[in-house]
Coordinates of C-alpha atoms and ligand atoms in Angstrom, one line a residue:
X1 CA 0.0 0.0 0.0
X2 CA 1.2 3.0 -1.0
X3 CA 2.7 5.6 2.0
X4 CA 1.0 9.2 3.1
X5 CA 2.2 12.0 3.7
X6 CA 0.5 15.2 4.9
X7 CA 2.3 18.7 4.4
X8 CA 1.2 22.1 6.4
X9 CA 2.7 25.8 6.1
X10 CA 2.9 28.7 8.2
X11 CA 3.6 31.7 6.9
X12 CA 3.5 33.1 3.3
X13 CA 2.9 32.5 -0.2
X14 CA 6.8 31.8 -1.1
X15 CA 6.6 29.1 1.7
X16 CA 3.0 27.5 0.1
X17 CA 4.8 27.3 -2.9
X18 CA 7.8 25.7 -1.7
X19 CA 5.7 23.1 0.6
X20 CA 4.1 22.9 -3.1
X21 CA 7.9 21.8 -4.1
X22 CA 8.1 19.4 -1.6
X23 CA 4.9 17.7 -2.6
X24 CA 5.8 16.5 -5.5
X25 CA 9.0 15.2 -4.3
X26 CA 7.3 13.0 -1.9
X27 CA 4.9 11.9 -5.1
X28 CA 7.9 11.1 -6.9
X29 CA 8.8 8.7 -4.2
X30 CA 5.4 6.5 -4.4
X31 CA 3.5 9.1 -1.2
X32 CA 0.2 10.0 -1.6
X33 CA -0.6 13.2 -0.1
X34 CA -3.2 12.9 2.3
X35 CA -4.6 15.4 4.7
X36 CA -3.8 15.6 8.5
X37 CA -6.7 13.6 9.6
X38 CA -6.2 10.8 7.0
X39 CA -3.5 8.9 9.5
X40 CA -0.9 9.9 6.9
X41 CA 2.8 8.0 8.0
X42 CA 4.7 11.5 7.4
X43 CA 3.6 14.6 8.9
X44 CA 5.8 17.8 7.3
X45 CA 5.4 21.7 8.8
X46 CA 7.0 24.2 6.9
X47 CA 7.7 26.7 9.2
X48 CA 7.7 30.8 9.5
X49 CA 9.6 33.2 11.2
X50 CA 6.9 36.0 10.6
X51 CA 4.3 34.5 12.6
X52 CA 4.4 35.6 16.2
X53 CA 4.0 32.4 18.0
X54 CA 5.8 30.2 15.5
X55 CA 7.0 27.5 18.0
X56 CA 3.7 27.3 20.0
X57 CA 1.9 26.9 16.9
X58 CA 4.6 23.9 15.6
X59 CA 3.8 22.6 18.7
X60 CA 0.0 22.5 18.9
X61 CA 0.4 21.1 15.2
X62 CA 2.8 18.2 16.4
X63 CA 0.1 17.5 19.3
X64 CA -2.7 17.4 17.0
X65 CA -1.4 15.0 14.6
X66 CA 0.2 12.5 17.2
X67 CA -3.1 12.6 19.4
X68 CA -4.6 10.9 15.9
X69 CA -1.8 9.3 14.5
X70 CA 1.0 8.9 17.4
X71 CA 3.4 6.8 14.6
X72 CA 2.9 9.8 12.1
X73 CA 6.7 10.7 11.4
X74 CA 7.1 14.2 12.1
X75 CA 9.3 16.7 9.9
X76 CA 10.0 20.2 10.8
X77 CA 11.3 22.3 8.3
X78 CA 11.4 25.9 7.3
X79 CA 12.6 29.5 8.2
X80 CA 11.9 29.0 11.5
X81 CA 13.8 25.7 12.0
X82 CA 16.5 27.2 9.9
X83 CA 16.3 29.8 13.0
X84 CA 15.6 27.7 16.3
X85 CA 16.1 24.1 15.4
X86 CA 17.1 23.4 19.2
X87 CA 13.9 24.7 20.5
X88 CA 11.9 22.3 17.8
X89 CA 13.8 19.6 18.4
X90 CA 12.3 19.4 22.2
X91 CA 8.8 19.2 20.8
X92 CA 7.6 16.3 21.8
X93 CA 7.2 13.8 18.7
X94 CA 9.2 15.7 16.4
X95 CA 11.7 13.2 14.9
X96 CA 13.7 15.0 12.2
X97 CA 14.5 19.2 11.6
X98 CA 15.6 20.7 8.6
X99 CA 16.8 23.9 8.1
X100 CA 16.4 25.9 4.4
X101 CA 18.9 24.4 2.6
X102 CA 18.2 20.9 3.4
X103 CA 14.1 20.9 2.9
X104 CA 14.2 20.0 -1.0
X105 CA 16.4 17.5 -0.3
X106 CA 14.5 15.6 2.6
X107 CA 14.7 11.9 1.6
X108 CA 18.9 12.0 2.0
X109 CA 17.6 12.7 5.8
X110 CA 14.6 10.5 5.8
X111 CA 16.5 7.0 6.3
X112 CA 13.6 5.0 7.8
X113 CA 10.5 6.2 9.2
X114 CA 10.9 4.8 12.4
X115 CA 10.0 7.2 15.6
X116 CA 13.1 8.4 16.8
X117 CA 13.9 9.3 20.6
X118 CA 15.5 12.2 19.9
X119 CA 14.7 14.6 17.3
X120 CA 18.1 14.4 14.7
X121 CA 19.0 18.1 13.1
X122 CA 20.2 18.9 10.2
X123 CA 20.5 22.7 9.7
X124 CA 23.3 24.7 7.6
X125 CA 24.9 27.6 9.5
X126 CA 23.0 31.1 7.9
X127 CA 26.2 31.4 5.5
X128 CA 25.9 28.4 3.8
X129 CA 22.6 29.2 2.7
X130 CA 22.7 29.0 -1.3
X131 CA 20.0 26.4 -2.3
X132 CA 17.1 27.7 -3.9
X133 CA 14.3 25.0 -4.9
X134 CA 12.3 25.6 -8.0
X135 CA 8.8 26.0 -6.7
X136 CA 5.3 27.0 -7.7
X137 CA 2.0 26.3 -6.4
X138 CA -1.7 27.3 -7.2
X139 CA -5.2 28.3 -5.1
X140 CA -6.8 25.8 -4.1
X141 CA -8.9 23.7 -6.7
X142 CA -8.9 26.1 -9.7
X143 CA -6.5 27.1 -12.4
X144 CA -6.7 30.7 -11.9
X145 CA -3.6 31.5 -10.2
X146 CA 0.1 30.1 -9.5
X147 CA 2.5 31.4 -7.6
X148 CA 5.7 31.2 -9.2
X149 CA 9.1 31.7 -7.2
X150 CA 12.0 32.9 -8.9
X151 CA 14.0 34.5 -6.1
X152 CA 15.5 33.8 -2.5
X153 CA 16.8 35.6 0.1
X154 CA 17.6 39.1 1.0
X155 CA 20.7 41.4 1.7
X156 CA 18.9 44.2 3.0
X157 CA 19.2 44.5 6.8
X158 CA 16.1 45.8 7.9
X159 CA 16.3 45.8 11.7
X160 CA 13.7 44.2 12.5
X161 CA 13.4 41.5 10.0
X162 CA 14.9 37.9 10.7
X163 CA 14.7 36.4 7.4
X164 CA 17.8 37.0 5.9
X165 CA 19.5 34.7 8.9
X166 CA 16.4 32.5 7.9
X167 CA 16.9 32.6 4.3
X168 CA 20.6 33.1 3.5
X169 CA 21.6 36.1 0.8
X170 CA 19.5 37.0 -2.0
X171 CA 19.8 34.5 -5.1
X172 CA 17.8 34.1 -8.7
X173 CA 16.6 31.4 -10.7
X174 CA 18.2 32.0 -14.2
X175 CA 16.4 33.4 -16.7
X176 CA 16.4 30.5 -19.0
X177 CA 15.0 28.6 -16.3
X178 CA 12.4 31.3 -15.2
X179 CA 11.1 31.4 -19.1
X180 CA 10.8 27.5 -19.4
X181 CA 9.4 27.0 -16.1
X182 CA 6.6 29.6 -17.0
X183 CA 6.1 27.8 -20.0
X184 CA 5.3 25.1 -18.3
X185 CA 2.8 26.9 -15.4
X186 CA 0.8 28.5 -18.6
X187 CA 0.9 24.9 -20.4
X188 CA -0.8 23.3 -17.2
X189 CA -3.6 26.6 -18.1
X190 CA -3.5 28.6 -15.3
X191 CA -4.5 32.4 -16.1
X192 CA -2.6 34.4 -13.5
X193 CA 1.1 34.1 -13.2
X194 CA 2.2 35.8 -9.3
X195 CA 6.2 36.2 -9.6
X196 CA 7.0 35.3 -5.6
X197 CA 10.4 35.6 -4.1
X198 CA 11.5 37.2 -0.2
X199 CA 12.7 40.1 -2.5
X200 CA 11.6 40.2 -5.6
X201 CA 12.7 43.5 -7.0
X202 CA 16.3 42.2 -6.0
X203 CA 16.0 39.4 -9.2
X204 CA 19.2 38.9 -11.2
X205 CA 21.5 41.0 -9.2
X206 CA 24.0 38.3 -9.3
X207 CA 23.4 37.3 -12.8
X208 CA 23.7 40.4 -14.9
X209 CA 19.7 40.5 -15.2
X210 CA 16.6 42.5 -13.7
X211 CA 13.3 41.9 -13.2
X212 CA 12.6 44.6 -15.9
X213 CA 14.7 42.6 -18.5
X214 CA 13.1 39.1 -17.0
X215 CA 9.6 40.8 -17.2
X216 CA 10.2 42.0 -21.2
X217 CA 11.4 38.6 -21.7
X218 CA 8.4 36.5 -20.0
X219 CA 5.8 38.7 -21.5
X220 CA 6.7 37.7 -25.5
X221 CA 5.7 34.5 -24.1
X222 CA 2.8 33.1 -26.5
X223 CA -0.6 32.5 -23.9
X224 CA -3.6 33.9 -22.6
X225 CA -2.6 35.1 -18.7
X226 CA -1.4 37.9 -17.0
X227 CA 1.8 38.6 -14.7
X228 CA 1.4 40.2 -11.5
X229 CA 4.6 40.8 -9.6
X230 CA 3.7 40.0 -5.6
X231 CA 5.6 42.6 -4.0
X232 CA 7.9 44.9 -4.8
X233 CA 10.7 47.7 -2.6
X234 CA 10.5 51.1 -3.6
X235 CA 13.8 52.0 -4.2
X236 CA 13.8 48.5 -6.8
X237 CA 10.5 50.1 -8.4
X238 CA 12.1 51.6 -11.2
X239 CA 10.3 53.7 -14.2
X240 CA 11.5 50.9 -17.3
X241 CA 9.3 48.8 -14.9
X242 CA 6.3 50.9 -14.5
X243 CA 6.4 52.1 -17.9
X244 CA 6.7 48.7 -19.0
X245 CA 3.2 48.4 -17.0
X246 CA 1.2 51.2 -18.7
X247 CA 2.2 49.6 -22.3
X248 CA 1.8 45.8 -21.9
X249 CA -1.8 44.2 -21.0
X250 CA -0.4 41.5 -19.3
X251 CA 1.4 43.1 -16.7
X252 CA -1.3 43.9 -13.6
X253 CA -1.7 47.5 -13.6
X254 CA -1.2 46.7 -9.3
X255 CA 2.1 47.2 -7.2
X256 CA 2.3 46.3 -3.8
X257 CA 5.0 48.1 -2.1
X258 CA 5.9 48.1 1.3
X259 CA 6.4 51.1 3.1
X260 CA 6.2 50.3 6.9
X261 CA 6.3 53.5 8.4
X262 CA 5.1 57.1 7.8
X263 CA 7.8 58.7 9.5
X264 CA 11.1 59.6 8.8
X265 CA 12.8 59.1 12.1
X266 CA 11.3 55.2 12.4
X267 CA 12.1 54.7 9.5
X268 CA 16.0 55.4 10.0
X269 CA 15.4 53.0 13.1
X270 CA 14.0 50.4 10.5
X271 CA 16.9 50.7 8.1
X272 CA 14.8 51.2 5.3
X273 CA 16.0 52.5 1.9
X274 CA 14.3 55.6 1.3
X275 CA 13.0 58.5 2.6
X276 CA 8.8 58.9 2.9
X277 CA 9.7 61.7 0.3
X278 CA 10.9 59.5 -2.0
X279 CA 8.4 56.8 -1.0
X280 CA 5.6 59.7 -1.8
X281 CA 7.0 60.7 -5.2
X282 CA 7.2 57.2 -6.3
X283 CA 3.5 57.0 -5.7
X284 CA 2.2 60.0 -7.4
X285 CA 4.4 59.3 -10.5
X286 CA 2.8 55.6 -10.8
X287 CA -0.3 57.0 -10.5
X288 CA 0.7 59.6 -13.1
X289 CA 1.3 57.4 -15.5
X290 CA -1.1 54.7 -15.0
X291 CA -3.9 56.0 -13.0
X292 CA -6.0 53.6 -12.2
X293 CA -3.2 51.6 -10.7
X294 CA -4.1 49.3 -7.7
X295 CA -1.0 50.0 -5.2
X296 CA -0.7 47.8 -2.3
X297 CA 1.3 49.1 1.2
X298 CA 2.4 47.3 3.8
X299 CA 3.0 49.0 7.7
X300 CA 4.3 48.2 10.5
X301 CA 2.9 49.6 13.8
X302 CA 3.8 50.1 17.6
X303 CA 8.2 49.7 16.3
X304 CA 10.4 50.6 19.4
X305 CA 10.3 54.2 19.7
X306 CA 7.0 54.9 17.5
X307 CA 5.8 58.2 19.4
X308 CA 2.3 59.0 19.0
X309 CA 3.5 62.0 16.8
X310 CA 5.2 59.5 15.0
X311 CA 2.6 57.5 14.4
X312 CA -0.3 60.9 13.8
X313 CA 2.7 61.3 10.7
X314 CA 1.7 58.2 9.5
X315 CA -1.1 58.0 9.8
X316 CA -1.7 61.1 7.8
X317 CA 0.8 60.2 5.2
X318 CA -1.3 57.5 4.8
X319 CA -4.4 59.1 4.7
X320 CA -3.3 61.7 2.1
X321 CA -1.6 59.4 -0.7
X322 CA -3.3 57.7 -3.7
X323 CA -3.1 54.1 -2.3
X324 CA -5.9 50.9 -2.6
X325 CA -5.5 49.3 0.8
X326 CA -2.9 48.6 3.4
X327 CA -1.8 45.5 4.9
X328 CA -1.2 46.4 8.9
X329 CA 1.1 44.1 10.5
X330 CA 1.9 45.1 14.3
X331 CA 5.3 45.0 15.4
X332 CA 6.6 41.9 17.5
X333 CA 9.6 41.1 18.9
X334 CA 12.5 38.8 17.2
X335 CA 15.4 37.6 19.2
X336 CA 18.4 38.5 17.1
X337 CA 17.6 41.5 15.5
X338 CA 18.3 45.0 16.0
X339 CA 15.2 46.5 16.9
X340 CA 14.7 43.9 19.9
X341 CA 17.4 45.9 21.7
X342 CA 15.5 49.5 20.8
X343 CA 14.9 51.2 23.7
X344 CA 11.4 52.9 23.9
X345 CA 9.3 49.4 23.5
X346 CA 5.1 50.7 22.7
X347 CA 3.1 48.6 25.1
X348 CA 0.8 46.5 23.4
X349 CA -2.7 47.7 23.5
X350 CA -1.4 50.5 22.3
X351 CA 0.3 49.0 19.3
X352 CA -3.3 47.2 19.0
X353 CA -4.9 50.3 18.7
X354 CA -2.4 51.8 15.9
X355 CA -3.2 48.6 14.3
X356 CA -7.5 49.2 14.2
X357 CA -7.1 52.9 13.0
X358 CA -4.9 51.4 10.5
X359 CA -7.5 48.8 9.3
X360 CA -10.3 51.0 9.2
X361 CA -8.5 53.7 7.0
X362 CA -7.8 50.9 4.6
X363 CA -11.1 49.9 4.6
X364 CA -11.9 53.7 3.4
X365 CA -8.6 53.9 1.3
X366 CA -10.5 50.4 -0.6
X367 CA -14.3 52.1 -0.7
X368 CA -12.7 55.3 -2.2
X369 CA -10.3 53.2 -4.7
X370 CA -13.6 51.0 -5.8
X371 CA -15.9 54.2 -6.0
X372 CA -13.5 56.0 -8.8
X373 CA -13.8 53.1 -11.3
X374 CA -17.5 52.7 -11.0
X375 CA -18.3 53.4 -14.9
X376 CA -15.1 51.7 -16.0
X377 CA -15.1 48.7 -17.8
X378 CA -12.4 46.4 -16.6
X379 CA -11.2 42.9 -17.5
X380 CA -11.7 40.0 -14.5
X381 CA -10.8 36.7 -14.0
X382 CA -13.6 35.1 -12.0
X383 CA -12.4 31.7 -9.6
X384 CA -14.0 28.2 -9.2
X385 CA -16.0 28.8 -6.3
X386 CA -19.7 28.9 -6.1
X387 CA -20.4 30.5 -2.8
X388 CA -24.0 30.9 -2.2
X389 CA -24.7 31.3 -6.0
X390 CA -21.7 34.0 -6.8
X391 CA -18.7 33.7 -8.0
X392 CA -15.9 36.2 -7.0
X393 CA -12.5 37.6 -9.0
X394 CA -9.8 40.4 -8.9
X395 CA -9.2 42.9 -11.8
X396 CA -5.8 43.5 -13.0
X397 CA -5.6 46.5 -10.5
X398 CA -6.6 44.3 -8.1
X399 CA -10.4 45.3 -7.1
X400 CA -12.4 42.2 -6.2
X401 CA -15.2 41.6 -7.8
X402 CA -18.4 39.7 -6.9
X403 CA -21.4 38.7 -9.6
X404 CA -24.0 35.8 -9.9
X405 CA -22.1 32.8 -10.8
X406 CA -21.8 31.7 -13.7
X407 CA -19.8 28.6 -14.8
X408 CA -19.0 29.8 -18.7
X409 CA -16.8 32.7 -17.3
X410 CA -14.9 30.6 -14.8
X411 CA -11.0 31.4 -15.4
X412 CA -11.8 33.6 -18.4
X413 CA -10.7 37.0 -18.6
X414 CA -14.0 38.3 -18.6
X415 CA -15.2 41.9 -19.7
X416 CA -17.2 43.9 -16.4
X417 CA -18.8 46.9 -16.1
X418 CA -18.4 48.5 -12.4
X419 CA -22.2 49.7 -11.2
X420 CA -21.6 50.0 -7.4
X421 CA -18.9 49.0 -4.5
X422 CA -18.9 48.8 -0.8
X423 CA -15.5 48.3 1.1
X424 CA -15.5 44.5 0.4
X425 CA -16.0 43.9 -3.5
X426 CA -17.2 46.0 -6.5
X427 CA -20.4 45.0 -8.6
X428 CA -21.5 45.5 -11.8
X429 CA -22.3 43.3 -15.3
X430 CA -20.8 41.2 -17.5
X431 CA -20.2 42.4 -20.8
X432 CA -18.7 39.5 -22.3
X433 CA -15.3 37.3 -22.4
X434 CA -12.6 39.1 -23.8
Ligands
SF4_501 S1 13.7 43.8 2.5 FE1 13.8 44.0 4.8 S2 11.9 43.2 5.5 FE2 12.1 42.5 3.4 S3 13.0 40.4 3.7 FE3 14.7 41.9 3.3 S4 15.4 42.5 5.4 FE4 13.4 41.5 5.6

């Protein structure tokens, strides 16, 4: 009978995709992937190092499983066992760690699937980081979107940011491989192609490329999809590449572009790379050029030091640029960073509140963004899901749409007419596939 494995992630996208990766690797070697209440014999949890209470997550995880399957074989891989393998190793019922450059290459550590004692480790020291896994991996059930890694790593030091030790120095898949594996994504029909990476701007800096030359090169590619690039740093935002977004149809007129803080002084503390002047300019010039641009920004709130002035700043900053929505993350502690040792730590229910201001001028940023297209026509790609009798999709700028389902437009770029909006989706008609 054949052997099960079940796979979980924490975390983001780039780590779905990779847990994606190591999927198939376990189909290659006869496993059928099962989920964690089919009494699969592997259990595997790639980690995160973003996620606030990594460990005691991995650790209600490891219970579950064992309390239903106590011979499941349990794997713990990912940033945050590249980070704290020790601590995961004393989870009771883990049997095997992996750090980052080890976790596509799990069956040289799998010898037999035998409960061990003692957890073994097998973790390369930060420096040694330099594998990068070819990975990609869809929504759920429907071929509507893949995410599609083609970078690793980071050099940037941001202060309070642990996944450089997690994920080693910023590296690229080739181009040549980039191209053919796209191929092979828009050969298996999915319609949305979402470049991933930890820093994705940063592509081809140590292969004499960009992502603006990998973007003109992946566009010529014969199919019908579109490209969306996940996230992007200001300062790697350059003009070939929004320019390059105004002209082609199948680059999504949508950036998402983290900015994390509104003020000048935090963002010093954060080791960013730009000033909020800068930061602002780059925003009024994409929306210059493309003007119904979706742009995406991520914030941090309550960072060591974050004054309530500081945070009025941005706040307001906020408030008075042309942005879509945010995405408000609140700042927690991370051993081994810089900002840990900050003085001036914001008390939490403060940082808690910072955080629901946040949200709720999103939620207006999102109403005011979905009210300006209302008469526009604009090209969706609906998913598979019925829920309730609708069916739901994003635009190219990244507005999501919500209409009575019906099956002939599933994962067709489909013509819509915006009527109305609230906060949550925009509405409208169809006026036919493209
Ligand atoms: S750019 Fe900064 S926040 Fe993003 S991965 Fe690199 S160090 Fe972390």
């Amino acid at each position: 009978m054949n052997q099960k494995v079940a796979l979980h992630t924490l975390g983001c996208k780039l780590n779905f995709s990779e847990t994606s990766t190591i999927g198939k690797q376990f189909k290659e070697h006869g496993f059928s992937i099962v989920s964690l209440d089919d009494n699969p014999d592997v259990f595997v949890i790639n980690t995160c190092t973003v996620t606030e209470n990594a460990e005691r997550e991995c650790r209600q995880i490891v219970r579950r499983v064992l309390r239903k399957n106590p011979h499941a074989y349990i794997v713990v891989t990912g940033c945050y066992a590249q980070l704290r393998p020790e601590s995961i190793s004393k989870i009771d019922g883990v049997d095997l760690v992996l750090g980052s450059n080890e976790k596509f290459n799990m069956f040289s550590y799998m010898e037999s699937l035998q409960k061990n004692e003692l957890a073994c480790i097998f973790v390369s020291p930060t420096d040694e980081l330099n594998q990068f896994g070819i990975a990609s991996s869809s929504d759920a059930d429907s071929r509507t979107r893949a995410y599609f890694k083609i970078q690793d790593g980071c050099d940037y030091k941001c202060s309070f940011c642990t996944i450089p030790q997690a994920r080693g120095l910023s590296r690229s898949l080739e181009s040549q491989q980039v191209v053919s594996q796209f191929k092979d994504i828009l050969a298996q029909e999915y319609k949305e192609i979402i470049l991933t990476g930890v820093n994705v701007g940063d592509y081809g800096k140590s292969l004499d490329k960009n992502l603006f030359s990998l973007l003109k090169e992946l566009i010529v590619v014969e199919g019908d999809y579109r490209l969306r690039i996940s996230s992007i740093e200001p300062n790697l935002l350059s003009d070939d590449i929004i320019n390059l977004t105004k002209e082609h149809p199948r680059l999504t007129k949508h950036f998402h572009i983290p900015l994390q803080s509104g003020s000048e002084k935090i963002l010093k503390l954060m080791q960013r790379r730009y000033t909020k002047e800068f930061y602002a300019d780059l925003i009024y010039k994409i929306k210059q050029v493309i003007p119904d641009a979706g742009i995406g920004v991520d914030v941090i709130v309550g960072f060591p030091g974050e004054s309530e002035n500081d945070f009025v700043e941005t706040y307001n900053f906020l408030k008075e640029l042309p942005i879509s929505y945010l995405h408000v993350f609140t700042y927690s502690e991370r051993p081994n960073t810089k900002a840990v040792t900050m003085a001036d730590s914001v008390p939490v229910n403060i940082r808690k509140d910072r955080n629901n201001m946040l949200r709720i001028l999103s939620e207006k940023k999102k109403f005011e963004f979905y009210k300006s297209l209302i008469g526009n026509q604009v090209e969706v790609l609906f998913e598979n899901e019925n829920d309730a009798g609708f069916m739901k999709g994003f635009t190219s700028n990244y507005v999501r749409v919500k209409s009575d389902f019906k099956g002939e437009y599933i994962n067709k770029f489909t013509t819509f007419e915006i009527c109305d909006c609230d906060n949550s989706f925009a509405y409208g008609k169809i006026i036919g596939q493209k």
